[in-house]
Short mmCIF file of C-alpha atoms in Angstrom, two decimals:
data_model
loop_
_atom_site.label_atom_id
_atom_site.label_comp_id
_atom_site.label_asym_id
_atom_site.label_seq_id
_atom_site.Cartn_x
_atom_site.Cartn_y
_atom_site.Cartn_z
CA UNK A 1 0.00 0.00 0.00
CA UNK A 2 1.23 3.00 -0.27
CA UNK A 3 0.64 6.70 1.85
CA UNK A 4 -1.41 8.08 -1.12
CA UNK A 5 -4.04 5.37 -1.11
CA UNK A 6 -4.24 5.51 2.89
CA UNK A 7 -4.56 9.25 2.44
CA UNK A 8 -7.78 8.48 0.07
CA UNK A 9 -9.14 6.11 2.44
CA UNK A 10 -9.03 8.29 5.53
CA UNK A 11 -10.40 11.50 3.64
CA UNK A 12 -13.25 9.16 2.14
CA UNK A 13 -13.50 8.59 5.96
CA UNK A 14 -13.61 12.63 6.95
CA UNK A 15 -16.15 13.12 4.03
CA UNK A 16 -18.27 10.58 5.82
CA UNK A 17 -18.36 11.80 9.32
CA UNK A 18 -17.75 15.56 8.77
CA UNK A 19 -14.96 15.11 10.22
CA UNK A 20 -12.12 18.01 11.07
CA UNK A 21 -7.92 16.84 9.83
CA UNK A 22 -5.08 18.28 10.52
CA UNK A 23 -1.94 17.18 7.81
CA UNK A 24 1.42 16.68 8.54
CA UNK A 25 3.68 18.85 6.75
CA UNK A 26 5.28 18.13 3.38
CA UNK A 27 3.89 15.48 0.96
CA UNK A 28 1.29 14.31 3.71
CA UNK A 29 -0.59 17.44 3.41
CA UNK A 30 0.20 17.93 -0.51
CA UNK A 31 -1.23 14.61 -1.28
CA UNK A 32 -4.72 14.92 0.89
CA UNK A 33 -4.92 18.36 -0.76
CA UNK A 34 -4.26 16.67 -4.34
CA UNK A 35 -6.90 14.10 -3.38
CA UNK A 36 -9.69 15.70 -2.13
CA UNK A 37 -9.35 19.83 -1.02
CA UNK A 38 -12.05 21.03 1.92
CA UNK A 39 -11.91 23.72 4.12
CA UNK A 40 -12.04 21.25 7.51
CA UNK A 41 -8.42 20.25 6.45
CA UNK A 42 -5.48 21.65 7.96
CA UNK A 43 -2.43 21.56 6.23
CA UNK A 44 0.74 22.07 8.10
CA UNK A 45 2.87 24.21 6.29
CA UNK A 46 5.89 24.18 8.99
CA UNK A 47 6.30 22.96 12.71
CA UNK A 48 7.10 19.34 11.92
CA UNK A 49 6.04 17.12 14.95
CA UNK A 50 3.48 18.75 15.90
CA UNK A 51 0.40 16.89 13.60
CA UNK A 52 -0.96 15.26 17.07
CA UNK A 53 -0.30 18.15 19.31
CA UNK A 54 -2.56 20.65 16.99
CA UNK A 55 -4.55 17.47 16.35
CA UNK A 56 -5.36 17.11 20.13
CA UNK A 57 -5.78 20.72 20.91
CA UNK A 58 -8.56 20.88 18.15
CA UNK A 59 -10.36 17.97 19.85
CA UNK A 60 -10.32 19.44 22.86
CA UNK A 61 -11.84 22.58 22.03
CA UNK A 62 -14.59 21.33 19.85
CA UNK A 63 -15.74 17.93 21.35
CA UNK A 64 -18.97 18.06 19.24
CA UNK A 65 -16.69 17.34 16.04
CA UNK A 66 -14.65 14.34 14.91
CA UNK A 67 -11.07 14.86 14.54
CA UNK A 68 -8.58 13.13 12.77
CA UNK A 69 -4.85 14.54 12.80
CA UNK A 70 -2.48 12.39 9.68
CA UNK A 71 1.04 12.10 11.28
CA UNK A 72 4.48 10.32 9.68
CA UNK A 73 6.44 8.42 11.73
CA UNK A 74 9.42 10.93 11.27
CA UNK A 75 7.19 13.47 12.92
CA UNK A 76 6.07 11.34 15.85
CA UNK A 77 9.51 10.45 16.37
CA UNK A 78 10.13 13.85 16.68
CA UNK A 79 6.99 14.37 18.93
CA UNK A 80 7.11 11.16 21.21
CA UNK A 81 5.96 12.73 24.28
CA UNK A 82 2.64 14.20 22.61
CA UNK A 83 1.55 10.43 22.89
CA UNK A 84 1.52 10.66 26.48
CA UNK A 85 -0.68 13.79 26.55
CA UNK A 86 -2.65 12.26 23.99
CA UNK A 87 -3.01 9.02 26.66
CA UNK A 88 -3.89 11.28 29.62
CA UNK A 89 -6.25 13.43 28.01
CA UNK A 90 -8.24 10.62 26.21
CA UNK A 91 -10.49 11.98 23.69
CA UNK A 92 -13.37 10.30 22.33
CA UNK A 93 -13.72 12.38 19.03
CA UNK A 94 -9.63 12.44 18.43
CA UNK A 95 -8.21 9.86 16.28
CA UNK A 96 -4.20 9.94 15.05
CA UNK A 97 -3.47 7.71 12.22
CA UNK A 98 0.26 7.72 12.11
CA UNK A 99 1.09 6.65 8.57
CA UNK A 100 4.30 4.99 9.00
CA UNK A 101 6.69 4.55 5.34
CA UNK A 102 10.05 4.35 7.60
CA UNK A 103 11.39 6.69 5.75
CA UNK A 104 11.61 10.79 6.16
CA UNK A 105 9.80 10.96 2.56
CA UNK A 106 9.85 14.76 2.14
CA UNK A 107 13.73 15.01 2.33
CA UNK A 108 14.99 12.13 0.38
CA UNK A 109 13.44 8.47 1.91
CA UNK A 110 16.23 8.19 4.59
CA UNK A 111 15.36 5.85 7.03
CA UNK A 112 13.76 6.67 10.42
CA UNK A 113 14.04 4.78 13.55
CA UNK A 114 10.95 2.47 13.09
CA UNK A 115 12.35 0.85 10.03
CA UNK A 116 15.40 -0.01 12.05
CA UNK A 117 13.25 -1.50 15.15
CA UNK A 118 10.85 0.94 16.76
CA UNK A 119 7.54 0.01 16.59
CA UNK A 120 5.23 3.10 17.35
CA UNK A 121 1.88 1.13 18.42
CA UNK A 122 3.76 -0.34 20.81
CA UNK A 123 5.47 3.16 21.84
CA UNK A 124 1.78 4.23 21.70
CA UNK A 125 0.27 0.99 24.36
CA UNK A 126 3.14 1.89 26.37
CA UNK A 127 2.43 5.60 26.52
CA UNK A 128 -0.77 4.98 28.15
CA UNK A 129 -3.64 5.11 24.76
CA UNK A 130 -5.80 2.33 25.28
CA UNK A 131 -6.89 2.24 21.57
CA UNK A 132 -4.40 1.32 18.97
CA UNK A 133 -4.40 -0.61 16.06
CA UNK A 134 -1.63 -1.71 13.46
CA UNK A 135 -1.94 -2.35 9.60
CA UNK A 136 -0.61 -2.75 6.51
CA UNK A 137 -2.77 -3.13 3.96
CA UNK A 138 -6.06 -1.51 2.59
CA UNK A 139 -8.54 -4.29 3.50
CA UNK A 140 -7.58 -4.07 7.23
CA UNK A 141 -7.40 -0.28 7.21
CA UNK A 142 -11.21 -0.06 5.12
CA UNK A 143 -11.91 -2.31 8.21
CA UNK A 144 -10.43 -0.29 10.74
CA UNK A 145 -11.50 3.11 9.87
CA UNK A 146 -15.26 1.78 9.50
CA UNK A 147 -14.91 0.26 13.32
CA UNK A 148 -12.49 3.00 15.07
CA UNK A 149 -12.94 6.56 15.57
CA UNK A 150 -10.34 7.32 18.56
CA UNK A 151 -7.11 6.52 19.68
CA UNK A 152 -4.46 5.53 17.54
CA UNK A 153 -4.40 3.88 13.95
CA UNK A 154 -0.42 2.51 12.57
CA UNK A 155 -0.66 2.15 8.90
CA UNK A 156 2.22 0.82 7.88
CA UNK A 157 3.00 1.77 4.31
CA UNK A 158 5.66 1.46 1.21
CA UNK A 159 7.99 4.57 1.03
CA UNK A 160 7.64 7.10 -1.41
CA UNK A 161 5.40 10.15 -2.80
CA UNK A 162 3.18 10.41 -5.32
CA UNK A 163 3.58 13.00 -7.81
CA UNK A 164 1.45 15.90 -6.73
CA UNK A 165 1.72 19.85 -7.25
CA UNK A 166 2.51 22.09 -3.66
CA UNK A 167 -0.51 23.68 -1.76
CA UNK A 168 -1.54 26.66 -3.59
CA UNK A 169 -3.25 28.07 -0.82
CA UNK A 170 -1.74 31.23 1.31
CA UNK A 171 -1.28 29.99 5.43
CA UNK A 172 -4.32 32.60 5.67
CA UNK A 173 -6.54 31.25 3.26
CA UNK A 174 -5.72 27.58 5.20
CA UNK A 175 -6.56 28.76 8.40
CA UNK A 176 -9.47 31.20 7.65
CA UNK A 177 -11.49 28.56 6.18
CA UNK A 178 -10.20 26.03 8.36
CA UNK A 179 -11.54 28.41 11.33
CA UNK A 180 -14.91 28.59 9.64
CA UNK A 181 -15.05 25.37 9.46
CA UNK A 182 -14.40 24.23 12.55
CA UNK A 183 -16.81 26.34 14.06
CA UNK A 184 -20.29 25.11 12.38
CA UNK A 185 -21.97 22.62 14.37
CA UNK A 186 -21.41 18.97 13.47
CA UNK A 187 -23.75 17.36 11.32
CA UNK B 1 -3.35 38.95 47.50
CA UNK B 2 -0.57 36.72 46.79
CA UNK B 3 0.88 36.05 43.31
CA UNK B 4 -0.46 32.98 42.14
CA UNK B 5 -4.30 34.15 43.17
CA UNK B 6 -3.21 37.20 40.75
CA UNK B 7 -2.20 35.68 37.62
CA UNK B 8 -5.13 33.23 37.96
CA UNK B 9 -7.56 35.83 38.09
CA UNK B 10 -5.54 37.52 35.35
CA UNK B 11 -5.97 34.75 32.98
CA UNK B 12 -9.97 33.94 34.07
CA UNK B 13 -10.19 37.87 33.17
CA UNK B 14 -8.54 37.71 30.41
CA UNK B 15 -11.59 34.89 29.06
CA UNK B 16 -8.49 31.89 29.16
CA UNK B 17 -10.64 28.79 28.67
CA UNK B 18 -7.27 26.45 27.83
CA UNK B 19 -4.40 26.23 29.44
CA UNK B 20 -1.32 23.74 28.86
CA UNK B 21 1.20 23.82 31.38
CA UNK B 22 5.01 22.87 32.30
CA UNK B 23 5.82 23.08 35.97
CA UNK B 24 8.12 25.32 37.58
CA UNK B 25 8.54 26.11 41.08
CA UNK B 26 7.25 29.38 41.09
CA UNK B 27 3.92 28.75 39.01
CA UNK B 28 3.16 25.32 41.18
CA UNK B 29 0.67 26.94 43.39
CA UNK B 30 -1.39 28.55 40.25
CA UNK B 31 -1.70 24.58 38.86
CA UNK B 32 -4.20 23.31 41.05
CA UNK B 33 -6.05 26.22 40.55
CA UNK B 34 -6.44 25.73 36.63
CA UNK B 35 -7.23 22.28 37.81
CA UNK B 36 -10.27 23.31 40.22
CA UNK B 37 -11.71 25.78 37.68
CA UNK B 38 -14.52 23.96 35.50
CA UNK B 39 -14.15 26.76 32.89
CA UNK B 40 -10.72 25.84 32.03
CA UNK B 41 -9.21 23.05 30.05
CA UNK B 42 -5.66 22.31 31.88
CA UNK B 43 -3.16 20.19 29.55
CA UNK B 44 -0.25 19.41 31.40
CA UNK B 45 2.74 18.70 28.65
CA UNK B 46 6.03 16.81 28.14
CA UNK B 47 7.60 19.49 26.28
CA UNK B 48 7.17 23.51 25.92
CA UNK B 49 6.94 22.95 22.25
CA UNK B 50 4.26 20.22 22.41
CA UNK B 51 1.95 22.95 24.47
CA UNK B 52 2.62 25.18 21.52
CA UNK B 53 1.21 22.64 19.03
CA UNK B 54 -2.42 22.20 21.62
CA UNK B 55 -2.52 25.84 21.51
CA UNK B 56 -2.88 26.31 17.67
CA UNK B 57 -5.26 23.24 17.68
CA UNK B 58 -7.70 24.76 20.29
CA UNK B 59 -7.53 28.52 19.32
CA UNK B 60 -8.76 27.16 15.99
CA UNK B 61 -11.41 25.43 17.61
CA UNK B 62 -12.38 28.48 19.16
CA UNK B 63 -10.70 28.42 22.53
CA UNK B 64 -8.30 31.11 24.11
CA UNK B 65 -5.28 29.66 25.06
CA UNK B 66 -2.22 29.99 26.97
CA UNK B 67 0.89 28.56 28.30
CA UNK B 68 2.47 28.24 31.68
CA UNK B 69 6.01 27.33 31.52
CA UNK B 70 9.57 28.26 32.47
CA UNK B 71 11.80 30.31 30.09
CA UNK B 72 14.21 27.34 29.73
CA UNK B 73 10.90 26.28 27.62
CA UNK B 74 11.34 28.86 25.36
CA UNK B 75 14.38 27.80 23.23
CA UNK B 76 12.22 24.45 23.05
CA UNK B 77 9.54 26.39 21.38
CA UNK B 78 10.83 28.66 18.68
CA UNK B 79 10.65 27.04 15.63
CA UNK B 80 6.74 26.26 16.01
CA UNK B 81 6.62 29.86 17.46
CA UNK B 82 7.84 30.83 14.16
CA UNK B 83 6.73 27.95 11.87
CA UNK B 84 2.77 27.52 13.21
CA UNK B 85 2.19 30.52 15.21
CA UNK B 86 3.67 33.28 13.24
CA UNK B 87 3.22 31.48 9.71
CA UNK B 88 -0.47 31.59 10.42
CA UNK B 89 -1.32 34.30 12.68
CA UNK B 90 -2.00 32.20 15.70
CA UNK B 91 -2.49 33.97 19.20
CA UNK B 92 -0.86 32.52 22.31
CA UNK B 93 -0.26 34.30 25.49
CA UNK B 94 2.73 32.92 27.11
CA UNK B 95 2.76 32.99 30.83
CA UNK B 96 6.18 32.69 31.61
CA UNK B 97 8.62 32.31 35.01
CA UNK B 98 11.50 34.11 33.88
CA UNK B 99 14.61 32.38 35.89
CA UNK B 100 18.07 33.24 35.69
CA UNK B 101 18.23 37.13 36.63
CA UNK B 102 18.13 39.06 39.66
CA UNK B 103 17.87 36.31 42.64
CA UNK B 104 18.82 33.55 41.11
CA UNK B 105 20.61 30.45 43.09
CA UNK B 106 20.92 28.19 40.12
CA UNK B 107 23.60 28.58 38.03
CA UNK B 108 22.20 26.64 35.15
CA UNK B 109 19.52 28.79 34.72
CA UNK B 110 21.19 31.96 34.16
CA UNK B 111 21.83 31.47 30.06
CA UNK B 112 18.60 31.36 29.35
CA UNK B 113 17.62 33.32 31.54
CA UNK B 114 19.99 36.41 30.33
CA UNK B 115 19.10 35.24 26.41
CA UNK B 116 14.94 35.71 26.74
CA UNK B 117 14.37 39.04 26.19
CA UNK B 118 16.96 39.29 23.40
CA UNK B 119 15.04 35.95 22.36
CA UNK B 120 11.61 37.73 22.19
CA UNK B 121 12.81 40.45 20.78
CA UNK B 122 13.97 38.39 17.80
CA UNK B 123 10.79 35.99 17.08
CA UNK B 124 8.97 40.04 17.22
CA UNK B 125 7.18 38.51 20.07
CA UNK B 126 5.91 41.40 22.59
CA UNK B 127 6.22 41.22 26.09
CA UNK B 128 5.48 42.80 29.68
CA UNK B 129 6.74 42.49 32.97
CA UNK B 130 3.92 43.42 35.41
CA UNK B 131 4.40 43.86 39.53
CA UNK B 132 2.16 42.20 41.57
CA UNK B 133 -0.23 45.32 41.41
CA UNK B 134 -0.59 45.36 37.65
CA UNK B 135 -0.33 41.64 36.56
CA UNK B 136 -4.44 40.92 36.06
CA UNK B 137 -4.75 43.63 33.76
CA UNK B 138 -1.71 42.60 32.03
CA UNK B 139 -2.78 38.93 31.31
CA UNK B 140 -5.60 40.61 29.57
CA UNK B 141 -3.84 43.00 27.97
CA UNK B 142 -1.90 40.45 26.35
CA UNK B 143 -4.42 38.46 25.05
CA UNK B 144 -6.47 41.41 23.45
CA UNK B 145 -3.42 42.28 21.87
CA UNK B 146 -2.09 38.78 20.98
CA UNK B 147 -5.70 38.25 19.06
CA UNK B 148 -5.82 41.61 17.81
CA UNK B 149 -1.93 41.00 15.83
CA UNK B 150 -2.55 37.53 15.47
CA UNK B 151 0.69 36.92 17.24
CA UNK B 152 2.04 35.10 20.93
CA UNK B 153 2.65 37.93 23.32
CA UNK B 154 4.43 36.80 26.61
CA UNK B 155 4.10 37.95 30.53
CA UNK B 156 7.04 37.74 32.28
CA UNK B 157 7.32 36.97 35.72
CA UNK B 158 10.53 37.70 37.03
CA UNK B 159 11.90 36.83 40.72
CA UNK B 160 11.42 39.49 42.91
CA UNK B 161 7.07 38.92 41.21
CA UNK B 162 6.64 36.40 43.55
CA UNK B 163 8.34 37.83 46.35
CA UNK B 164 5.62 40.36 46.49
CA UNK B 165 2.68 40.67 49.07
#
């Protein structure tokens, strides 16, 4: 599987339950834009690591809305520590799917610590999140994002990007109508 | 009224509804506090940077947010204070326990300490330094003009703050 079909799958997801996302930086964010453009995603334009910290903070302040923050395992890496908040704080409308291609794939596919042995669902158990599933391929994810809306989702993927243009937006136009967005009652 | 009672009220004046927080020995007594208000979300971090992450989330969820921290946290903070914050015209008030200066005992602390200001004044982030008298209104005054400039503006509390009574 690779990120870009995961990326499809969990917007077909967002589509389905209104939900809000926040994208990691780079080609996470280019390729959900590329895919399918709304004004409930987020795309990160800097401040990598911090997917599942903006990801949580959303949740947190609008609890009537489903949130889903896309993070690389680079970026979680980077971040660990934002998996114990995550644990403590326990959301019921916050779910981070950690797409993992054990690679940093915006600077060149060189190889992060989980191809080399980490395993972040277990980083994730051991942090304290009671939810958290592991897959790699799109039958169990289709299966996974009809059955779990919290917690934390590993999809393990293939490295590389697909071939997609950069955002076109300005950070103001992102945010504005993110803001708008996030602000109209759930449906 | 002692310090910490003033900087809480500060921040429930100033319409704070989220706060994430890393300890320090000065802001300890203002924690359980946050934690015994209903109106206010408290987020206790792992790192200073993580806190600045929550912040963006929830002020774009509609929430007012700040953070209490040491400045130690700062240099763990500036590239999403530049990167997220500034990029996208993101309000934040920082509530910050300035170590390192005038009364210090801890040695470590005094780099930092000595670099915030000049720190500020480089990510263009404004900041105060209110007396015990003067701190509520501050804490407001920060956030009206952090959401006004769409920009963090910090309050720094130095020392001899909470020697005041």
């Amino acid at each position: 599987m690779k990120r870009i079909d995961a990326i499809s799958m969990i917007a077909r997801k967002a589509e389905e339950k209104n939900s809000l996302i926040v994208a990691n930086i780079g080609y996470p964010s280019r390729e959900l834009n590329d895919l399918k453009d709304r004004p409930g995603n987020f795309y990160m334009l800097g401040s990598m690591g911090l997917s599942s910290s903006i990801g949580l903070g959303l949740s947190l302040a609008v609890p009537e809305r489903h949130v889903i923050a896309i993070d690389g395992d680079g970026s979680v890496l980077m971040n660990m520590g934002s998996l114990a908040t995550i644990a403590h704080q326990n959301p019921e409308n916050y779910l981070l799917v950690i797409i993992d291609n054990g690679t940093y794939g915006s600077t060149g596919d060189q190889p992060t610590a989980t191809s080399l042995g980490t395993d972040l669902g277990a980083v994730a158990k051991g942090a304290g999140i009671d939810e958290v599933h592991t897959v790699d391929n799109e039958e169990d994810l289709e299966k996974m994002l009809k059955e779990v809306d919290r917690g934390v989702l590993v999809v393990r993927v293939d490295p590389g990007n697909a071939s997609v243009p950069v955002i076109c937006l300005s950070p103001e136009e992102i945010i504005e109508r993110f803001m708008a967005e996030s602000a109209r009652p759930s449906e | 009224m002692d310090p910490s009672t003033s900087v809480f009220n500060g921040m429930r004046f100033a319409g704070i509804d989220l706060v994430v927080s890393v300890p320090c020995v000065n802001l300890k007594d203002i924690l359980p506090m946050i934690d015994n208000d209903p109106n206010i979300i408290h987020v206790p971090v792992t790192r200073e940077e993580e806190g600045v992450g929550i912040c963006a989330g929830a002020y774009m969820g509609g929430k007012v947010p700040a953070m209490l921290m040491q400045n130690s946290g700062l240099g763990n903070s500036i590239n999403a204070l530049a990167s997220l914050n500034k990029l996208f015209h993101i309000p934040l008030v920082l509530i910050m326990s300035h170590r390192g200066i005038e009364g210090e005992t801890i040695c470590a602390q005094v780099p930092m300490g000595q670099l915030t200001p000049s720190l500020l004044d480089s990510l263009d982030i404004p900041y105060v330094v209110p007396t015990i008298d003067n701190v509520e209104d501050a804490i407001i005054h920060a956030w009206n003009i952090a959401a006004d400039k769409g920009r963090p503006v910090a309050v720094l509390l130095e020392i001899g703050f909470w020697e005041a009574e």
